[in-house]
mmCIF file of C-alpha atoms in Angstrom:
data_model
loop_
_atom_site.group_PDB
_atom_site.id
_atom_site.type_symbol
_atom_site.label_atom_id
_atom_site.label_comp_id
_atom_site.label_asym_id
_atom_site.label_seq_id
_atom_site.Cartn_x
_atom_site.Cartn_y
_atom_site.Cartn_z
ATOM 1 C CA UNK J 15 81.046 -108.612 104.155
ATOM 2 C CA UNK J 16 78.661 -107.236 106.907
ATOM 3 C CA UNK J 17 75.272 -105.973 106.181
ATOM 4 C CA UNK J 18 76.433 -102.393 107.116
ATOM 5 C CA UNK J 19 79.477 -102.564 104.581
ATOM 6 C CA UNK J 20 77.251 -103.815 102.095
ATOM 7 C CA UNK J 21 74.893 -100.908 102.487
ATOM 8 C CA UNK J 22 77.810 -98.568 102.077
ATOM 9 C CA UNK J 23 78.966 -100.147 98.799
ATOM 10 C CA UNK J 24 75.321 -99.757 97.330
ATOM 11 C CA UNK J 25 75.203 -96.088 98.282
ATOM 12 C CA UNK J 26 78.528 -95.430 96.595
ATOM 13 C CA UNK J 27 77.371 -97.284 93.438
ATOM 14 C CA UNK J 28 74.183 -95.214 93.262
ATOM 15 C CA UNK J 29 76.149 -92.010 93.809
ATOM 16 C CA UNK J 30 78.501 -92.855 90.835
ATOM 17 C CA UNK J 31 75.463 -93.708 88.734
ATOM 18 C CA UNK J 32 73.729 -90.358 89.532
ATOM 19 C CA UNK J 33 76.833 -88.468 88.559
ATOM 20 C CA UNK J 34 77.326 -90.088 85.281
ATOM 21 C CA UNK J 35 73.470 -89.765 84.439
ATOM 22 C CA UNK J 36 73.768 -85.949 85.079
ATOM 23 C CA UNK J 37 76.754 -85.627 83.023
ATOM 24 C CA UNK J 38 75.322 -87.368 80.052
ATOM 25 C CA UNK J 39 72.096 -85.190 80.543
ATOM 26 C CA UNK J 40 74.196 -82.097 80.502
ATOM 27 C CA UNK J 41 76.318 -83.070 77.543
ATOM 28 C CA UNK J 42 72.981 -83.952 75.596
ATOM 29 C CA UNK J 43 71.470 -80.605 76.593
ATOM 30 C CA UNK J 44 74.739 -78.794 75.435
ATOM 31 C CA UNK J 45 74.539 -80.438 72.106
ATOM 32 C CA UNK J 46 70.949 -79.914 71.472
ATOM 33 C CA UNK J 47 70.239 -77.549 68.579
ATOM 34 C CA UNK J 48 69.118 -73.952 69.608
ATOM 35 C CA UNK J 49 65.405 -73.409 69.240
ATOM 36 C CA UNK J 50 64.098 -70.803 66.915
ATOM 37 C CA UNK J 51 61.086 -68.668 67.592
ATOM 38 C CA UNK J 52 59.236 -69.181 64.388
ATOM 39 C CA UNK J 53 56.460 -66.759 65.386
ATOM 40 C CA UNK J 54 58.443 -63.605 64.999
ATOM 41 C CA UNK J 55 57.645 -61.593 61.976
ATOM 42 C CA UNK J 56 60.215 -61.884 59.098
ATOM 43 C CA UNK J 57 60.937 -60.003 55.999
ATOM 44 C CA UNK J 58 62.697 -60.956 52.769
ATOM 45 C CA UNK J 59 64.599 -58.667 50.334
ATOM 46 C CA UNK J 60 62.136 -57.271 47.778
ATOM 47 C CA UNK J 61 62.512 -58.482 44.291
ATOM 48 C CA UNK J 62 64.498 -56.056 42.308
ATOM 49 C CA UNK J 63 64.408 -57.191 38.631
ATOM 50 C CA UNK J 64 61.553 -57.337 36.427
ATOM 51 C CA UNK J 65 60.054 -60.720 35.734
ATOM 52 C CA UNK J 66 58.942 -62.289 32.279
ATOM 53 C CA UNK J 67 55.875 -59.766 32.121
ATOM 54 C CA UNK J 68 58.170 -56.828 32.696
ATOM 55 C CA UNK J 69 56.982 -55.881 36.226
ATOM 56 C CA UNK J 70 58.792 -55.955 39.537
ATOM 57 C CA UNK J 71 57.095 -58.331 41.959
ATOM 58 C CA UNK J 72 56.291 -57.321 45.345
ATOM 59 C CA UNK J 73 58.788 -58.182 48.301
ATOM 60 C CA UNK J 74 57.355 -59.026 51.698
ATOM 61 C CA UNK J 75 57.203 -57.019 54.938
ATOM 62 C CA UNK J 76 55.160 -55.799 57.855
ATOM 63 C CA UNK J 77 52.434 -53.451 56.865
ATOM 64 C CA UNK J 78 52.520 -49.923 58.314
ATOM 65 C CA UNK J 79 48.665 -49.765 57.571
ATOM 66 C CA UNK J 80 46.173 -51.903 55.842
ATOM 67 C CA UNK J 81 44.833 -50.285 52.602
ATOM 68 C CA UNK J 82 41.329 -48.824 52.587
ATOM 69 C CA UNK J 83 38.616 -50.835 50.769
ATOM 70 C CA UNK J 84 39.151 -51.134 46.963
ATOM 71 C CA UNK J 85 42.428 -49.551 47.080
ATOM 72 C CA UNK J 86 46.208 -50.378 47.804
ATOM 73 C CA UNK J 87 49.284 -49.134 49.629
ATOM 74 C CA UNK J 88 52.879 -48.955 48.607
ATOM 75 C CA UNK J 89 55.697 -49.262 50.937
ATOM 76 C CA UNK J 90 59.563 -48.778 50.473
ATOM 77 C CA UNK J 91 62.930 -47.386 51.640
ATOM 78 C CA UNK J 92 65.250 -44.865 50.184
ATOM 79 C CA UNK J 93 69.070 -44.642 50.789
ATOM 80 C CA UNK J 94 71.941 -42.615 49.923
ATOM 81 C CA UNK J 95 75.337 -44.144 50.554
ATOM 82 C CA UNK J 96 73.731 -46.937 52.373
ATOM 83 C CA UNK J 97 72.131 -44.262 54.756
ATOM 84 C CA UNK J 98 68.388 -43.450 55.149
ATOM 85 C CA UNK J 99 67.567 -40.465 53.091
ATOM 86 C CA UNK J 100 65.068 -38.303 54.754
ATOM 87 C CA UNK J 101 62.382 -35.939 53.104
ATOM 88 C CA UNK J 102 62.822 -37.534 49.695
ATOM 89 C CA UNK J 103 59.788 -37.315 47.421
ATOM 90 C CA UNK J 104 58.488 -40.553 45.911
ATOM 91 C CA UNK J 105 55.893 -40.641 43.231
ATOM 92 C CA UNK J 106 53.873 -43.653 42.028
ATOM 93 C CA UNK J 107 53.052 -42.796 38.218
ATOM 94 C CA UNK J 108 50.476 -44.376 36.017
ATOM 95 C CA UNK J 109 52.440 -43.341 33.175
ATOM 96 C CA UNK J 110 56.144 -42.502 32.929
ATOM 97 C CA UNK J 111 58.250 -41.105 30.139
ATOM 98 C CA UNK J 112 61.918 -40.918 30.392
ATOM 99 C CA UNK J 113 62.620 -38.512 27.802
ATOM 100 C CA UNK J 114 59.414 -36.367 27.907
ATOM 101 C CA UNK J 115 57.206 -35.083 30.814
ATOM 102 C CA UNK J 116 58.186 -37.823 33.154
ATOM 103 C CA UNK J 117 55.392 -38.808 35.455
ATOM 104 C CA UNK J 118 51.908 -38.633 34.027
ATOM 105 C CA UNK J 119 48.412 -39.976 34.377
ATOM 106 C CA UNK J 120 47.156 -40.676 38.025
ATOM 107 C CA UNK J 121 49.821 -39.973 40.275
ATOM 108 C CA UNK J 122 50.508 -40.555 44.168
ATOM 109 C CA UNK J 123 52.981 -38.689 46.132
ATOM 110 C CA UNK J 124 54.524 -39.327 49.560
ATOM 111 C CA UNK J 125 57.881 -38.348 51.260
ATOM 112 C CA UNK J 126 60.365 -40.509 53.318
ATOM 113 C CA UNK J 127 60.733 -40.282 57.013
ATOM 114 C CA UNK J 128 63.819 -40.273 59.114
ATOM 115 C CA UNK J 129 64.320 -43.781 58.572
ATOM 116 C CA UNK J 130 64.209 -43.234 54.827
ATOM 117 C CA UNK J 131 60.749 -45.070 54.704
ATOM 118 C CA UNK J 132 57.630 -43.888 52.763
ATOM 119 C CA UNK J 133 54.026 -45.101 52.664
ATOM 120 C CA UNK J 134 51.752 -44.304 49.593
ATOM 121 C CA UNK J 135 48.064 -44.649 50.711
ATOM 122 C CA UNK J 136 44.984 -45.203 48.790
ATOM 123 C CA UNK J 137 46.460 -46.063 45.247
ATOM 124 C CA UNK J 138 44.311 -47.231 42.450
ATOM 125 C CA UNK J 139 44.820 -50.966 41.662
ATOM 126 C CA UNK J 140 46.435 -51.292 38.342
ATOM 127 C CA UNK J 141 49.897 -51.589 36.509
ATOM 128 C CA UNK J 142 52.043 -48.440 37.065
ATOM 129 C CA UNK J 143 54.755 -47.442 34.766
ATOM 130 C CA UNK J 144 56.837 -45.540 37.284
ATOM 131 C CA UNK J 145 57.582 -45.689 41.039
ATOM 132 C CA UNK J 146 60.385 -43.049 41.317
ATOM 133 C CA UNK J 147 62.321 -41.140 43.902
ATOM 134 C CA UNK J 148 63.489 -37.554 43.455
ATOM 135 C CA UNK J 149 67.207 -37.104 43.829
ATOM 136 C CA UNK J 150 67.301 -34.448 46.665
ATOM 137 C CA UNK J 151 66.662 -30.856 45.183
ATOM 138 C CA UNK J 152 67.366 -31.707 41.500
ATOM 139 C CA UNK J 153 64.982 -32.514 38.720
ATOM 140 C CA UNK J 154 66.233 -36.163 38.501
ATOM 141 C CA UNK J 155 64.354 -39.313 39.555
ATOM 142 C CA UNK J 156 65.632 -42.870 40.307
ATOM 143 C CA UNK J 157 63.387 -45.860 39.697
ATOM 144 C CA UNK J 158 62.760 -48.008 42.772
ATOM 145 C CA UNK J 159 64.919 -50.965 41.410
ATOM 146 C CA UNK J 160 68.274 -52.112 42.444
ATOM 147 C CA UNK J 161 71.116 -52.407 40.216
ATOM 148 C CA UNK J 162 70.863 -50.496 36.956
ATOM 149 C CA UNK J 163 67.340 -51.171 35.583
ATOM 150 C CA UNK J 164 66.404 -47.778 33.919
ATOM 151 C CA UNK J 165 62.650 -48.382 33.932
ATOM 152 C CA UNK J 166 60.122 -50.800 35.426
ATOM 153 C CA UNK J 167 56.468 -51.522 35.708
ATOM 154 C CA UNK J 168 54.673 -52.263 39.202
ATOM 155 C CA UNK J 169 51.382 -54.407 39.551
ATOM 156 C CA UNK J 170 49.575 -52.574 42.452
ATOM 157 C CA UNK J 171 46.760 -55.115 43.665
ATOM 158 C CA UNK J 172 43.664 -54.385 45.508
ATOM 159 C CA UNK J 173 43.573 -54.704 49.188
ATOM 160 C CA UNK J 174 47.407 -55.323 49.244
ATOM 161 C CA UNK J 175 50.516 -53.464 50.125
ATOM 162 C CA UNK J 176 53.270 -53.654 47.638
ATOM 163 C CA UNK J 177 56.681 -53.619 49.133
ATOM 164 C CA UNK J 178 59.008 -51.956 46.761
ATOM 165 C CA UNK J 179 62.705 -52.579 46.117
ATOM 166 C CA UNK J 180 64.925 -50.286 48.130
ATOM 167 C CA UNK J 181 65.994 -47.279 46.196
ATOM 168 C CA UNK J 182 69.628 -46.173 46.258
ATOM 169 C CA UNK J 183 69.847 -42.427 45.272
ATOM 170 C CA UNK J 184 73.147 -41.192 43.435
ATOM 171 C CA UNK J 185 74.200 -37.746 42.714
ATOM 172 C CA UNK J 186 75.586 -35.875 39.790
ATOM 173 C CA UNK J 187 78.240 -33.847 41.558
ATOM 174 C CA UNK J 188 81.419 -35.780 40.675
ATOM 175 C CA UNK J 189 83.830 -33.286 39.192
ATOM 176 C CA UNK J 190 85.509 -34.245 36.015
ATOM 177 C CA UNK J 191 88.878 -32.142 35.803
ATOM 178 C CA UNK J 192 90.270 -33.372 32.559
ATOM 179 C CA UNK J 193 89.455 -33.049 29.627
ATOM 180 C CA UNK J 194 87.498 -29.845 29.921
ATOM 181 C CA UNK J 195 84.240 -29.606 28.154
ATOM 182 C CA UNK J 196 84.636 -28.353 24.598
ATOM 183 C CA UNK J 197 88.509 -29.011 24.695
ATOM 184 C CA UNK J 198 90.392 -30.018 21.674
ATOM 185 C CA UNK J 199 93.138 -32.665 22.414
ATOM 186 C CA UNK J 200 95.680 -34.733 20.651
ATOM 187 C CA UNK J 201 94.839 -38.454 19.999
ATOM 188 C CA UNK J 202 97.582 -39.971 22.094
ATOM 189 C CA UNK J 203 98.242 -40.279 25.786
ATOM 190 C CA UNK J 204 94.651 -38.697 26.730
ATOM 191 C CA UNK J 205 94.398 -38.391 30.577
ATOM 192 C CA UNK J 206 90.943 -38.348 32.155
ATOM 193 C CA UNK J 207 91.105 -36.974 35.578
ATOM 194 C CA UNK J 208 88.433 -36.168 38.188
ATOM 195 C CA UNK J 209 88.288 -35.124 41.818
ATOM 196 C CA UNK J 210 88.134 -37.824 44.447
ATOM 197 C CA UNK J 211 84.544 -38.433 45.672
ATOM 198 C CA UNK J 212 83.854 -38.944 49.461
ATOM 199 C CA UNK J 213 83.500 -42.745 50.478
ATOM 200 C CA UNK J 214 84.327 -43.910 46.909
ATOM 201 C CA UNK J 215 86.043 -47.087 46.816
ATOM 202 C CA UNK J 216 86.579 -47.260 42.986
ATOM 203 C CA UNK J 217 85.210 -45.498 39.786
ATOM 204 C CA UNK J 218 84.086 -46.557 36.444
ATOM 205 C CA UNK J 219 85.198 -44.683 33.325
ATOM 206 C CA UNK J 220 83.151 -44.490 30.065
ATOM 207 C CA UNK J 221 84.398 -42.812 26.965
ATOM 208 C CA UNK J 222 81.705 -42.824 24.167
ATOM 209 C CA UNK J 223 82.087 -41.507 20.409
ATOM 210 C CA UNK J 224 79.797 -39.493 18.417
ATOM 211 C CA UNK J 225 79.923 -41.594 15.218
ATOM 212 C CA UNK J 226 78.557 -38.826 13.039
ATOM 213 C CA UNK J 227 82.098 -37.048 13.542
ATOM 214 C CA UNK J 228 83.992 -40.147 12.529
ATOM 215 C CA UNK J 229 84.919 -41.043 16.067
ATOM 216 C CA UNK J 230 84.675 -44.713 17.298
ATOM 217 C CA UNK J 231 83.782 -46.103 20.630
ATOM 218 C CA UNK J 232 86.535 -48.395 22.109
ATOM 219 C CA UNK J 233 84.763 -50.831 24.435
ATOM 220 C CA UNK J 234 87.849 -51.148 26.554
ATOM 221 C CA UNK J 235 86.890 -47.631 27.685
ATOM 222 C CA UNK J 236 83.226 -48.458 28.683
ATOM 223 C CA UNK J 237 82.457 -49.144 32.265
ATOM 224 C CA UNK J 238 86.183 -49.522 32.733
ATOM 225 C CA UNK J 239 87.041 -49.824 36.646
ATOM 226 C CA UNK J 240 89.573 -47.387 38.036
ATOM 227 C CA UNK J 241 90.860 -47.489 41.463
ATOM 228 C CA UNK J 242 92.315 -44.060 41.361
ATOM 229 C CA UNK J 243 91.088 -40.736 40.473
ATOM 230 C CA UNK J 244 92.808 -40.356 36.852
ATOM 231 C CA UNK J 245 93.399 -42.720 33.908
ATOM 232 C CA UNK J 246 95.699 -42.305 30.919
ATOM 233 C CA UNK J 247 94.171 -44.193 27.711
ATOM 234 C CA UNK J 248 96.565 -46.621 26.546
ATOM 235 C CA UNK J 249 95.468 -46.361 22.893
ATOM 236 C CA UNK J 250 94.966 -43.506 20.723
ATOM 237 C CA UNK J 251 91.424 -42.234 19.846
ATOM 238 C CA UNK J 252 90.230 -41.610 16.321
ATOM 239 C CA UNK J 253 89.719 -38.107 15.239
ATOM 240 C CA UNK J 254 86.133 -37.027 16.354
ATOM 241 C CA UNK J 255 83.803 -35.908 19.189
ATOM 242 C CA UNK J 256 83.687 -37.796 22.449
ATOM 243 C CA UNK J 257 81.721 -37.800 25.696
ATOM 244 C CA UNK J 258 83.513 -38.814 29.107
ATOM 245 C CA UNK J 259 81.762 -39.945 32.195
ATOM 246 C CA UNK J 260 83.060 -41.199 35.475
ATOM 247 C CA UNK J 261 80.773 -42.962 38.076
ATOM 248 C CA UNK J 262 81.945 -43.295 41.694
ATOM 249 C CA UNK J 263 81.052 -46.403 43.734
ATOM 250 C CA UNK J 264 81.405 -47.368 47.373
ATOM 251 C CA UNK J 265 82.770 -50.514 48.881
ATOM 252 C CA UNK J 266 79.383 -52.141 48.560
ATOM 253 C CA UNK J 267 79.121 -51.463 44.866
ATOM 254 C CA UNK J 268 76.503 -48.894 45.425
ATOM 255 C CA UNK J 269 76.608 -45.881 43.096
ATOM 256 C CA UNK J 270 77.280 -42.619 44.876
ATOM 257 C CA UNK J 271 77.679 -40.077 41.938
ATOM 258 C CA UNK J 272 78.298 -39.475 38.245
ATOM 259 C CA UNK J 273 79.938 -36.661 36.531
ATOM 260 C CA UNK J 274 77.607 -34.502 34.271
ATOM 261 C CA UNK J 275 76.666 -36.475 31.199
ATOM 262 C CA UNK J 276 77.597 -33.561 28.687
ATOM 263 C CA UNK J 277 81.397 -33.392 29.285
ATOM 264 C CA UNK J 278 82.228 -33.432 25.504
ATOM 265 C CA UNK J 279 85.696 -33.047 23.886
ATOM 266 C CA UNK J 280 87.131 -33.321 20.533
ATOM 267 C CA UNK J 281 90.142 -35.347 19.315
ATOM 268 C CA UNK J 282 92.114 -33.562 16.594
ATOM 269 C CA UNK J 283 93.563 -35.401 13.477
#
């Protein structure tokens, strides 16, 4: 082989090696794990259930404002049907009595903005018995907890911002059509009927007995899931007085509304 031909062969081999090398590097780069920017601020969902001490721990988040010296701040969000609820009054209460005067002791108040967010500033560090959001223009308040916790305590620490659990409001405007309040009905084939509620995916029916009247609660009719807007009890009720309530939930299992809690009726002998 001539010197010129040998030179051409070497050039061809070098070109092939270069192509293979570039291809391997490309495949390696394509299979490389995506980098994650760990410097970006992160938040986690706030805790929503009381711990062993009966208090709800703070979640984490980005402070809107640093607390002033010797004080603490509280941040949170309020929703209705998973949408931000604007203009909602939120109270941080030193004392709270569900069946009495409600909020008591030293109290701090704020209102939610367009994003449903609130900031309570300058709170005295201590354990509070109530962090509650007013249900629109009613006299009802909902605790800053997820799920069905009826009350909770909150440890507010000096120099820190407490990140409260999201508060999901629900209304009391679901209309129970049957039985009517004060109605006297037969024990068998009792139909509980209500108006469909906007955005409700399902309902929960509860029928509770007033045991003083001889009535008995059937657990099959407590928090019974119903996919329609009526239900016929498949067992007769014992004679006495009962209270019926229906709760509406959306597809995310968030409570939207409940019927009035004083819908009472009587089952005849």
